[in-house]
């Protein structure tokens, strides 16, 4: 099949590359000329394991191409994916301006039947707005051209996106049209061979499914962080509690790891947007508001523990920081706990020596010119001359370090572990003042 995708960011590029990988001819449309030129040269603007190889292979095979021309994209294919950004407005609602701009462009240039697919994460009712926007332009053109709007939300985990797309848990198709549904079934047939993964439903239910999934996962994380704070006060170990409750198959072990808060491009934005949607329909979503509040508070925990150790005074201290990305296997620092830690430490007058395996360029872009933040080439360099260590991302290379070396390099044997990587008893035997999340010593 021929496929057009608007937006070559995270969702658009992964979707385009994976659809091309199974033999489709995919044309990605973007307004960023520099990004298009970089992609054509094989330079990927995001870090995602395996993505670069797939993009380069399919460009060489002629199945994946890029253009600045919306008109070219519209003429290329019947199925038109909208995968542009939906950043949060100041009130927390999703900004649909980019989605609607693409919809209007499609309407201005389409000459035959199109299936317009909302791939971006959008609030319930967006398909209706897209339909209205397209129909309004067609009416202005006096054009009687049929089209359908489908909701096909993505469920990609950063760091595992290729695997998630190629071997999906489920493929949600929200459609009111048998013709559009059949086309979507044909498109996803290569990903649906082992067993039936396609779930069809009405458009509004599909739109809500995406938000519901992310909000529920965020809720599990905030719930565990709430419990971890209680565990500290009660003299319990939240990691033992986690194992105890995770063994119940009704609960499971996924997303019940306590820590210093969740981040990224999805959970914070989607919880806020869903809570905003609730307010718009006159419903007070108290749980969603609490999930968000707990997460904001949790991001302050690492620095609060550090201040407690140093009697409230961090001015002049040098803090080694391991981890910048919001989670491992990505360079994404959007809403990352590290940003709260960095910003707070800078306000407290501390100097920071930071290291992350892949997010250094992103951190350099965000904190360009900061004299109190030094980006180090490796984890050891970050420790040299530092007073203490703070860990905020659970990268594999941080899980089993040389503790003798850490103690030798730090001025004070102090570690604040925002991801509970180490055993408190062992750390005490090693001679560290060790502060984890929800683990009473």
CSV table of C-alpha atoms in Angstrom, one decimal:
chain,number,residue,atom,x,y,z
A,1,UNK,CA,0.0,0.0,0.0
A,2,UNK,CA,0.9,3.6,-0.4
A,3,UNK,CA,0.9,5.6,2.9
A,4,UNK,CA,1.3,9.2,3.7
A,5,UNK,CA,2.3,10.4,7.2
A,6,UNK,CA,2.3,14.0,8.3
A,7,UNK,CA,5.0,14.6,10.9
A,8,UNK,CA,8.4,13.0,11.1
A,9,UNK,CA,8.8,13.2,14.9
A,10,UNK,CA,8.8,10.3,17.2
A,11,UNK,CA,5.5,8.7,16.4
A,12,UNK,CA,5.5,9.6,12.7
A,13,UNK,CA,9.0,8.4,12.0
A,14,UNK,CA,8.6,5.1,13.9
A,15,UNK,CA,5.2,4.5,12.2
A,16,UNK,CA,6.6,5.3,8.7
A,17,UNK,CA,9.7,3.2,9.1
A,18,UNK,CA,7.9,0.2,10.4
A,19,UNK,CA,5.2,0.4,7.8
A,20,UNK,CA,7.9,0.6,5.1
A,21,UNK,CA,9.7,-2.3,6.6
A,22,UNK,CA,6.9,-4.7,5.7
A,23,UNK,CA,6.8,-3.5,2.1
A,24,UNK,CA,4.6,-0.4,2.0
A,25,UNK,CA,5.6,2.8,0.2
A,26,UNK,CA,5.6,5.5,2.8
A,27,UNK,CA,5.9,9.2,2.2
A,28,UNK,CA,6.6,11.4,5.3
A,29,UNK,CA,5.6,15.0,5.1
A,30,UNK,CA,7.2,17.6,7.4
A,31,UNK,CA,7.5,21.4,7.4
A,32,UNK,CA,11.0,21.4,8.9
A,33,UNK,CA,13.4,21.5,5.9
A,34,UNK,CA,16.5,20.9,8.0
A,35,UNK,CA,14.9,17.8,9.5
A,36,UNK,CA,14.0,16.4,6.1
A,37,UNK,CA,17.5,17.0,4.8
A,38,UNK,CA,19.0,15.3,7.8
A,39,UNK,CA,16.7,12.3,7.5
A,40,UNK,CA,17.6,11.9,3.8
A,41,UNK,CA,21.2,11.8,4.9
A,42,UNK,CA,20.5,9.1,7.4
A,43,UNK,CA,20.6,11.3,10.5
A,44,UNK,CA,17.9,10.5,13.0
A,45,UNK,CA,16.7,13.4,15.2
A,46,UNK,CA,15.8,11.1,18.1
A,47,UNK,CA,17.4,8.3,19.9
A,48,UNK,CA,15.5,5.0,19.6
A,49,UNK,CA,17.2,1.6,19.5
A,50,UNK,CA,17.0,0.1,16.0
A,51,UNK,CA,15.3,3.0,14.3
A,52,UNK,CA,18.2,4.4,12.4
A,53,UNK,CA,18.9,1.1,10.7
A,54,UNK,CA,15.3,0.6,9.6
A,55,UNK,CA,15.1,4.2,8.3
A,56,UNK,CA,18.3,3.9,6.3
A,57,UNK,CA,17.5,0.5,4.9
A,58,UNK,CA,14.1,1.6,3.7
A,59,UNK,CA,15.3,4.8,2.2
A,60,UNK,CA,17.8,2.8,0.2
A,61,UNK,CA,15.1,0.3,-0.8
A,62,UNK,CA,12.9,3.2,-2.1
A,63,UNK,CA,10.1,2.4,0.3
A,64,UNK,CA,10.5,5.4,2.6
A,65,UNK,CA,10.8,9.0,1.4
A,66,UNK,CA,10.4,12.5,2.7
A,67,UNK,CA,9.0,15.7,1.4
A,68,UNK,CA,8.1,19.3,2.4
A,69,UNK,CA,5.1,19.3,0.0
A,70,UNK,CA,1.7,18.6,1.6
A,71,UNK,CA,0.2,18.4,-1.9
A,72,UNK,CA,2.6,15.7,-2.9
A,73,UNK,CA,1.7,13.8,0.2
A,74,UNK,CA,-2.0,14.1,-0.4
A,75,UNK,CA,-1.7,12.8,-4.0
A,76,UNK,CA,0.6,9.9,-2.9
A,77,UNK,CA,-1.9,7.8,-1.0
A,78,UNK,CA,-5.5,7.0,0.0
A,79,UNK,CA,-4.5,6.5,3.7
A,80,UNK,CA,-3.3,9.7,5.3
A,81,UNK,CA,-1.8,9.5,8.8
A,82,UNK,CA,-1.7,12.6,11.0
A,83,UNK,CA,1.2,12.2,13.5
A,84,UNK,CA,2.0,15.7,14.4
A,85,UNK,CA,2.5,17.0,17.9
A,86,UNK,CA,-0.3,17.9,20.3
A,87,UNK,CA,1.6,19.9,23.0
A,88,UNK,CA,-0.2,20.9,26.2
A,89,UNK,CA,-1.7,24.4,26.4
A,90,UNK,CA,-1.2,26.5,29.6
A,91,UNK,CA,-4.5,25.0,30.9
A,92,UNK,CA,-3.3,21.4,30.3
A,93,UNK,CA,-5.5,20.8,27.3
A,94,UNK,CA,-4.0,19.3,24.2
A,95,UNK,CA,-3.2,21.9,21.4
A,96,UNK,CA,-4.9,20.6,18.3
A,97,UNK,CA,-3.8,23.4,16.0
A,98,UNK,CA,-1.2,21.3,14.2
A,99,UNK,CA,-3.7,18.4,13.7
A,100,UNK,CA,-6.3,20.7,12.3
A,101,UNK,CA,-3.8,22.5,10.0
A,102,UNK,CA,-2.9,19.1,8.4
A,103,UNK,CA,-6.6,18.2,8.1
A,104,UNK,CA,-7.3,21.5,6.3
A,105,UNK,CA,-4.4,20.9,4.0
A,106,UNK,CA,-5.7,17.5,3.0
A,107,UNK,CA,-9.1,19.0,2.3
A,108,UNK,CA,-7.6,21.7,0.1
A,109,UNK,CA,-5.8,19.3,-2.2
A,110,UNK,CA,-7.7,16.0,-2.1
A,111,UNK,CA,-9.4,15.0,-5.3
A,112,UNK,CA,-10.6,11.5,-4.4
A,113,UNK,CA,-11.5,9.3,-1.4
A,114,UNK,CA,-9.2,9.6,1.6
A,115,UNK,CA,-9.0,7.8,4.9
A,116,UNK,CA,-7.6,10.4,7.4
A,117,UNK,CA,-6.1,8.6,10.4
A,118,UNK,CA,-5.5,10.3,13.7
A,119,UNK,CA,-2.3,8.7,15.0
A,120,UNK,CA,-1.4,11.6,17.3
A,121,UNK,CA,-2.7,11.3,20.9
A,122,UNK,CA,-5.8,13.5,20.8
A,123,UNK,CA,-8.7,14.2,23.2
A,124,UNK,CA,-12.1,12.6,22.7
A,125,UNK,CA,-14.0,14.4,20.0
A,126,UNK,CA,-11.0,15.3,17.9
A,127,UNK,CA,-12.1,13.1,15.0
A,128,UNK,CA,-15.4,15.1,14.9
A,129,UNK,CA,-13.3,18.4,14.7
A,130,UNK,CA,-11.2,16.9,11.9
A,131,UNK,CA,-14.3,15.9,10.1
A,132,UNK,CA,-15.8,19.3,10.4
A,133,UNK,CA,-12.6,21.1,9.3
A,134,UNK,CA,-12.3,18.9,6.2
A,135,UNK,CA,-15.9,19.2,5.3
A,136,UNK,CA,-15.9,23.0,5.7
A,137,UNK,CA,-13.0,23.2,3.2
A,138,UNK,CA,-14.7,20.8,0.7
A,139,UNK,CA,-17.9,22.9,1.0
A,140,UNK,CA,-15.9,26.0,0.2
A,141,UNK,CA,-14.5,24.2,-2.9
A,142,UNK,CA,-18.0,23.0,-3.8
A,143,UNK,CA,-16.3,19.6,-4.0
A,144,UNK,CA,-18.3,16.4,-3.3
A,145,UNK,CA,-15.5,14.1,-2.2
A,146,UNK,CA,-16.0,11.2,0.2
A,147,UNK,CA,-13.6,10.7,3.1
A,148,UNK,CA,-13.5,9.0,6.5
A,149,UNK,CA,-11.8,9.8,9.7
A,150,UNK,CA,-10.3,7.0,11.8
A,151,UNK,CA,-8.7,6.9,15.2
A,152,UNK,CA,-5.7,4.7,15.4
A,153,UNK,CA,-3.8,5.6,18.6
A,154,UNK,CA,-0.2,4.6,19.1
A,155,UNK,CA,1.0,2.5,22.0
A,156,UNK,CA,4.8,2.9,21.6
A,157,UNK,CA,7.1,2.8,24.6
A,158,UNK,CA,10.2,5.0,24.1
A,159,UNK,CA,13.2,2.7,24.1
A,160,UNK,CA,11.1,-0.2,22.8
A,161,UNK,CA,9.1,1.4,20.0
A,162,UNK,CA,10.2,-0.8,17.1
A,163,UNK,CA,9.3,-4.0,19.0
A,164,UNK,CA,6.0,-2.4,20.1
A,165,UNK,CA,5.1,-1.6,16.5
A,166,UNK,CA,6.2,-4.8,14.8
A,167,UNK,CA,4.8,-7.0,17.5
A,168,UNK,CA,1.9,-5.1,19.0
A,169,UNK,CA,-0.2,-6.1,22.1
A,170,UNK,CA,-3.2,-4.6,20.3
A,171,UNK,CA,-4.1,-2.5,17.3
A,172,UNK,CA,-7.0,-0.1,18.1
A,173,UNK,CA,-9.1,1.0,15.1
A,174,UNK,CA,-11.9,3.5,15.8
A,175,UNK,CA,-14.1,3.9,12.8
A,176,UNK,CA,-17.7,4.4,11.8
A,177,UNK,CA,-17.0,3.3,8.2
A,178,UNK,CA,-16.8,-0.3,7.0
A,179,UNK,CA,-14.7,0.8,4.0
A,180,UNK,CA,-12.2,2.6,6.1
A,181,UNK,CA,-12.1,-0.3,8.6
A,182,UNK,CA,-11.3,-2.7,5.8
A,183,UNK,CA,-8.5,-0.6,4.5
A,184,UNK,CA,-7.0,-0.4,8.0
A,185,UNK,CA,-7.3,-4.2,8.4
A,186,UNK,CA,-5.4,-4.7,5.1
A,187,UNK,CA,-2.7,-2.2,6.2
A,188,UNK,CA,-2.1,-4.0,9.6
A,189,UNK,CA,-2.4,-7.5,8.2
A,190,UNK,CA,1.5,-8.1,8.4
A,191,UNK,CA,1.4,-7.3,12.1
A,192,UNK,CA,-1.6,-9.5,12.8
A,193,UNK,CA,-0.6,-12.9,11.6
A,194,UNK,CA,0.2,-14.8,14.8
A,195,UNK,CA,-3.2,-14.0,16.5
A,196,UNK,CA,-5.9,-11.4,16.2
A,197,UNK,CA,-4.6,-8.2,17.6
A,198,UNK,CA,-7.0,-5.7,15.9
A,199,UNK,CA,-9.7,-4.3,18.1
A,200,UNK,CA,-12.3,-2.3,16.3
A,201,UNK,CA,-14.6,0.2,18.1
A,202,UNK,CA,-16.3,3.5,17.6
A,203,UNK,CA,-14.1,6.5,17.2
A,204,UNK,CA,-14.7,8.2,20.6
A,205,UNK,CA,-14.0,5.0,22.5
A,206,UNK,CA,-10.7,4.6,20.6
A,207,UNK,CA,-9.7,8.1,21.4
A,208,UNK,CA,-10.5,7.5,25.1
A,209,UNK,CA,-8.6,4.2,25.2
A,210,UNK,CA,-5.3,5.9,24.6
A,211,UNK,CA,-5.7,8.4,27.4
A,212,UNK,CA,-7.2,5.7,29.7
A,213,UNK,CA,-4.2,3.4,29.2
A,214,UNK,CA,-1.6,6.1,30.0
A,215,UNK,CA,-3.6,7.5,32.9
A,216,UNK,CA,-3.9,4.1,34.5
A,217,UNK,CA,-0.2,3.4,34.2
A,218,UNK,CA,0.6,6.8,35.6
A,219,UNK,CA,-1.8,6.1,38.4
A,220,UNK,CA,0.0,2.9,39.3
A,221,UNK,CA,3.3,4.8,39.5
A,222,UNK,CA,1.9,7.6,41.7
A,223,UNK,CA,0.2,5.1,43.9
A,224,UNK,CA,3.4,3.3,44.6
A,225,UNK,CA,5.2,6.6,45.2
A,226,UNK,CA,2.5,7.5,47.7
A,227,UNK,CA,3.0,4.1,49.4
A,228,UNK,CA,6.8,4.6,49.4
A,229,UNK,CA,6.5,7.9,51.3
A,230,UNK,CA,4.3,6.1,53.9
A,231,UNK,CA,6.8,3.3,54.0
A,232,UNK,CA,9.6,5.7,55.0
A,233,UNK,CA,7.5,7.0,57.9
A,234,UNK,CA,6.4,3.5,59.0
A,235,UNK,CA,9.8,2.0,59.0
A,236,UNK,CA,8.9,-0.4,56.1
A,237,UNK,CA,10.8,-1.2,52.8
A,238,UNK,CA,8.7,-0.4,49.8
A,239,UNK,CA,10.7,-2.8,47.6
A,240,UNK,CA,9.7,-5.7,49.7
A,241,UNK,CA,6.1,-4.4,49.6
A,242,UNK,CA,6.4,-4.2,45.8
A,243,UNK,CA,7.4,-7.8,45.5
A,244,UNK,CA,4.6,-8.8,47.9
A,245,UNK,CA,1.8,-7.1,46.0
A,246,UNK,CA,3.3,-7.8,42.6
A,247,UNK,CA,3.0,-11.5,43.1
A,248,UNK,CA,-0.7,-11.2,43.0
A,249,UNK,CA,-1.6,-11.8,39.4
A,250,UNK,CA,-4.5,-9.3,39.6
A,251,UNK,CA,-1.8,-6.6,40.2
A,252,UNK,CA,1.4,-7.8,38.5
A,253,UNK,CA,4.8,-6.3,38.6
A,254,UNK,CA,4.6,-3.8,35.7
A,255,UNK,CA,4.6,-0.1,36.6
A,256,UNK,CA,4.7,-0.6,40.4
A,257,UNK,CA,8.3,0.6,40.8
A,258,UNK,CA,8.6,3.5,43.2
A,259,UNK,CA,11.0,6.3,42.4
A,260,UNK,CA,11.4,10.0,41.9
A,261,UNK,CA,8.4,10.4,39.5
A,262,UNK,CA,7.5,9.7,35.9
A,263,UNK,CA,8.2,12.0,32.9
A,264,UNK,CA,8.4,11.9,29.1
A,265,UNK,CA,6.2,13.1,26.4
A,266,UNK,CA,3.1,11.0,27.2
A,267,UNK,CA,2.2,10.4,30.8
A,268,UNK,CA,2.4,14.0,32.2
A,269,UNK,CA,0.7,15.5,29.1
A,270,UNK,CA,-2.0,12.8,28.8
A,271,UNK,CA,-3.0,12.9,32.5
A,272,UNK,CA,-3.3,16.7,32.3
A,273,UNK,CA,-5.3,16.5,29.1
A,274,UNK,CA,-7.7,13.9,30.4
A,275,UNK,CA,-8.2,15.8,33.6
A,276,UNK,CA,-8.9,18.9,31.5
A,277,UNK,CA,-11.4,17.0,29.4
A,278,UNK,CA,-13.2,15.9,32.6
A,279,UNK,CA,-13.5,19.6,33.7
A,280,UNK,CA,-14.9,20.5,30.3
A,281,UNK,CA,-17.7,18.0,30.6
A,282,UNK,CA,-18.4,19.1,34.2
A,283,UNK,CA,-16.8,16.2,35.9
A,284,UNK,CA,-14.3,16.5,38.7
A,285,UNK,CA,-11.6,13.8,38.2
A,286,UNK,CA,-10.2,13.9,41.7
A,287,UNK,CA,-8.0,10.8,41.1
A,288,UNK,CA,-6.3,12.2,38.0
A,289,UNK,CA,-5.6,15.5,39.8
A,290,UNK,CA,-4.0,13.5,42.7
A,291,UNK,CA,-1.9,11.4,40.3
A,292,UNK,CA,-0.4,14.5,38.9
A,293,UNK,CA,0.1,16.2,42.3
A,294,UNK,CA,1.9,13.1,43.7
A,295,UNK,CA,4.1,13.0,40.7
A,296,UNK,CA,5.1,16.7,40.9
A,297,UNK,CA,5.9,16.2,44.6
A,298,UNK,CA,7.9,13.1,44.1
A,299,UNK,CA,10.4,14.8,41.8
A,300,UNK,CA,11.4,17.0,44.7
A,301,UNK,CA,12.4,14.0,46.8
A,302,UNK,CA,16.0,13.6,45.7
A,303,UNK,CA,17.0,17.1,46.5
A,304,UNK,CA,15.0,17.2,49.7
A,305,UNK,CA,16.9,14.1,50.9
A,306,UNK,CA,20.2,15.7,50.0
A,307,UNK,CA,19.2,18.9,51.9
A,308,UNK,CA,18.3,16.9,54.9
A,309,UNK,CA,21.7,15.2,54.9
A,310,UNK,CA,23.5,18.6,54.6
A,311,UNK,CA,21.3,20.4,57.1
A,312,UNK,CA,19.5,22.4,54.5
A,313,UNK,CA,22.6,24.0,52.9
A,314,UNK,CA,23.7,22.9,49.4
A,315,UNK,CA,25.4,26.2,48.4
A,316,UNK,CA,28.9,25.5,47.1
A,317,UNK,CA,28.3,21.7,47.0
A,318,UNK,CA,29.2,19.8,43.9
A,319,UNK,CA,26.7,17.1,43.0
A,320,UNK,CA,27.4,14.2,40.7
A,321,UNK,CA,24.2,13.4,38.7
A,322,UNK,CA,23.8,10.0,37.0
A,323,UNK,CA,21.0,10.0,34.5
A,324,UNK,CA,19.3,12.8,32.5
A,325,UNK,CA,16.7,11.1,30.3
A,326,UNK,CA,13.3,10.4,31.8
A,327,UNK,CA,13.9,6.7,31.5
A,328,UNK,CA,16.6,4.4,30.0
A,329,UNK,CA,17.1,3.8,26.2
A,330,UNK,CA,15.9,7.3,25.2
A,331,UNK,CA,17.4,10.8,25.0
A,332,UNK,CA,14.0,12.3,25.9
A,333,UNK,CA,14.2,14.8,28.8
A,334,UNK,CA,10.7,16.2,28.5
A,335,UNK,CA,9.2,16.4,32.0
A,336,UNK,CA,12.2,14.3,33.3
A,337,UNK,CA,12.9,14.2,37.0
A,338,UNK,CA,16.4,15.2,36.2
A,339,UNK,CA,15.2,18.6,35.1
A,340,UNK,CA,13.5,19.3,38.5
A,341,UNK,CA,16.7,18.1,40.3
A,342,UNK,CA,19.0,20.3,38.1
A,343,UNK,CA,16.8,23.4,38.4
A,344,UNK,CA,16.5,23.0,42.2
A,345,UNK,CA,20.1,22.4,42.7
A,346,UNK,CA,21.0,25.4,40.6
A,347,UNK,CA,18.7,27.6,42.7
A,348,UNK,CA,20.3,26.2,45.9
A,349,UNK,CA,23.7,27.3,44.6
A,350,UNK,CA,25.1,23.9,43.9
A,351,UNK,CA,27.4,22.9,41.1
A,352,UNK,CA,26.3,19.8,39.0
A,353,UNK,CA,28.5,17.3,37.2
A,354,UNK,CA,26.1,15.3,35.1
A,355,UNK,CA,26.3,12.2,32.9
A,356,UNK,CA,23.9,10.2,30.8
A,357,UNK,CA,24.7,7.6,28.1
A,358,UNK,CA,22.6,9.2,25.3
A,359,UNK,CA,20.9,12.4,26.6
A,360,UNK,CA,23.9,14.7,26.8
A,361,UNK,CA,23.2,16.6,23.6
A,362,UNK,CA,19.6,17.2,24.7
A,363,UNK,CA,20.7,18.4,28.1
A,364,UNK,CA,23.3,20.7,26.4
A,365,UNK,CA,20.5,22.1,24.2
A,366,UNK,CA,18.2,22.7,27.3
A,367,UNK,CA,20.9,24.2,29.6
A,368,UNK,CA,23.1,25.9,27.1
A,369,UNK,CA,25.3,28.5,28.8
A,370,UNK,CA,24.7,27.3,32.4
A,371,UNK,CA,28.0,27.9,34.2
A,372,UNK,CA,27.1,25.7,37.2
A,373,UNK,CA,26.3,22.6,35.1
A,374,UNK,CA,29.1,20.5,33.7
A,375,UNK,CA,28.4,17.6,31.3
A,376,UNK,CA,30.9,14.8,31.8
A,377,UNK,CA,32.0,12.2,29.3
A,378,UNK,CA,31.3,9.2,31.6
A,379,UNK,CA,30.0,8.3,35.0
A,380,UNK,CA,33.4,8.2,36.6
A,381,UNK,CA,34.2,11.8,35.4
A,382,UNK,CA,31.0,13.0,37.0
A,383,UNK,CA,32.2,11.7,40.4
A,384,UNK,CA,35.6,13.3,40.4
A,385,UNK,CA,35.7,16.1,42.9
A,386,UNK,CA,32.0,15.8,43.7
A,387,UNK,CA,30.6,15.9,47.3
A,388,UNK,CA,27.8,13.4,46.7
A,389,UNK,CA,26.0,11.4,44.0
A,390,UNK,CA,22.3,11.6,42.9
A,391,UNK,CA,20.8,8.9,40.6
A,392,UNK,CA,17.6,9.7,38.7
A,393,UNK,CA,17.7,7.3,35.7
A,394,UNK,CA,18.0,3.5,36.0
A,395,UNK,CA,20.4,2.9,33.1
A,396,UNK,CA,21.9,-0.6,33.1
A,397,UNK,CA,25.5,0.7,33.5
A,398,UNK,CA,24.5,2.2,36.9
A,399,UNK,CA,23.2,-1.0,38.4
A,400,UNK,CA,26.4,-2.6,39.5
A,401,UNK,CA,29.1,0.0,39.8
A,402,UNK,CA,32.5,-0.2,41.6
A,403,UNK,CA,31.5,1.2,45.0
A,404,UNK,CA,35.1,1.4,46.2
A,405,UNK,CA,35.9,3.7,43.3
A,406,UNK,CA,32.7,5.8,44.0
A,407,UNK,CA,33.7,6.2,47.7
A,408,UNK,CA,37.3,7.1,46.7
A,409,UNK,CA,36.2,9.8,44.3
A,410,UNK,CA,33.4,11.4,46.3
A,411,UNK,CA,34.4,13.8,49.1
A,412,UNK,CA,31.5,12.5,51.1
A,413,UNK,CA,30.2,8.9,50.8
A,414,UNK,CA,26.6,10.0,50.1
A,415,UNK,CA,24.3,8.6,47.5
A,416,UNK,CA,20.7,9.6,46.9
A,417,UNK,CA,19.1,6.9,44.8
A,418,UNK,CA,16.0,8.0,43.0
A,419,UNK,CA,15.4,4.6,41.4
A,420,UNK,CA,16.2,2.2,44.3
A,421,UNK,CA,19.0,0.4,42.4
A,422,UNK,CA,20.9,-0.8,45.4
A,423,UNK,CA,20.3,-2.7,48.6
A,424,UNK,CA,20.3,-0.4,51.7
A,425,UNK,CA,22.0,-3.0,54.0
A,426,UNK,CA,24.9,-3.5,51.5
A,427,UNK,CA,25.3,0.2,51.1
A,428,UNK,CA,25.6,0.6,54.8
A,429,UNK,CA,28.2,-2.1,55.0
A,430,UNK,CA,30.1,-0.3,52.2
A,431,UNK,CA,30.2,2.8,54.4
A,432,UNK,CA,27.8,5.0,52.4
A,433,UNK,CA,25.1,7.3,53.7
A,434,UNK,CA,22.5,5.9,51.3
A,435,UNK,CA,19.1,7.5,50.8
A,436,UNK,CA,16.6,5.6,48.6
A,437,UNK,CA,12.8,6.0,48.0
A,438,UNK,CA,10.6,4.4,50.6
A,439,UNK,CA,13.3,2.2,52.1
A,440,UNK,CA,13.7,2.6,55.9
A,441,UNK,CA,17.2,1.6,57.0
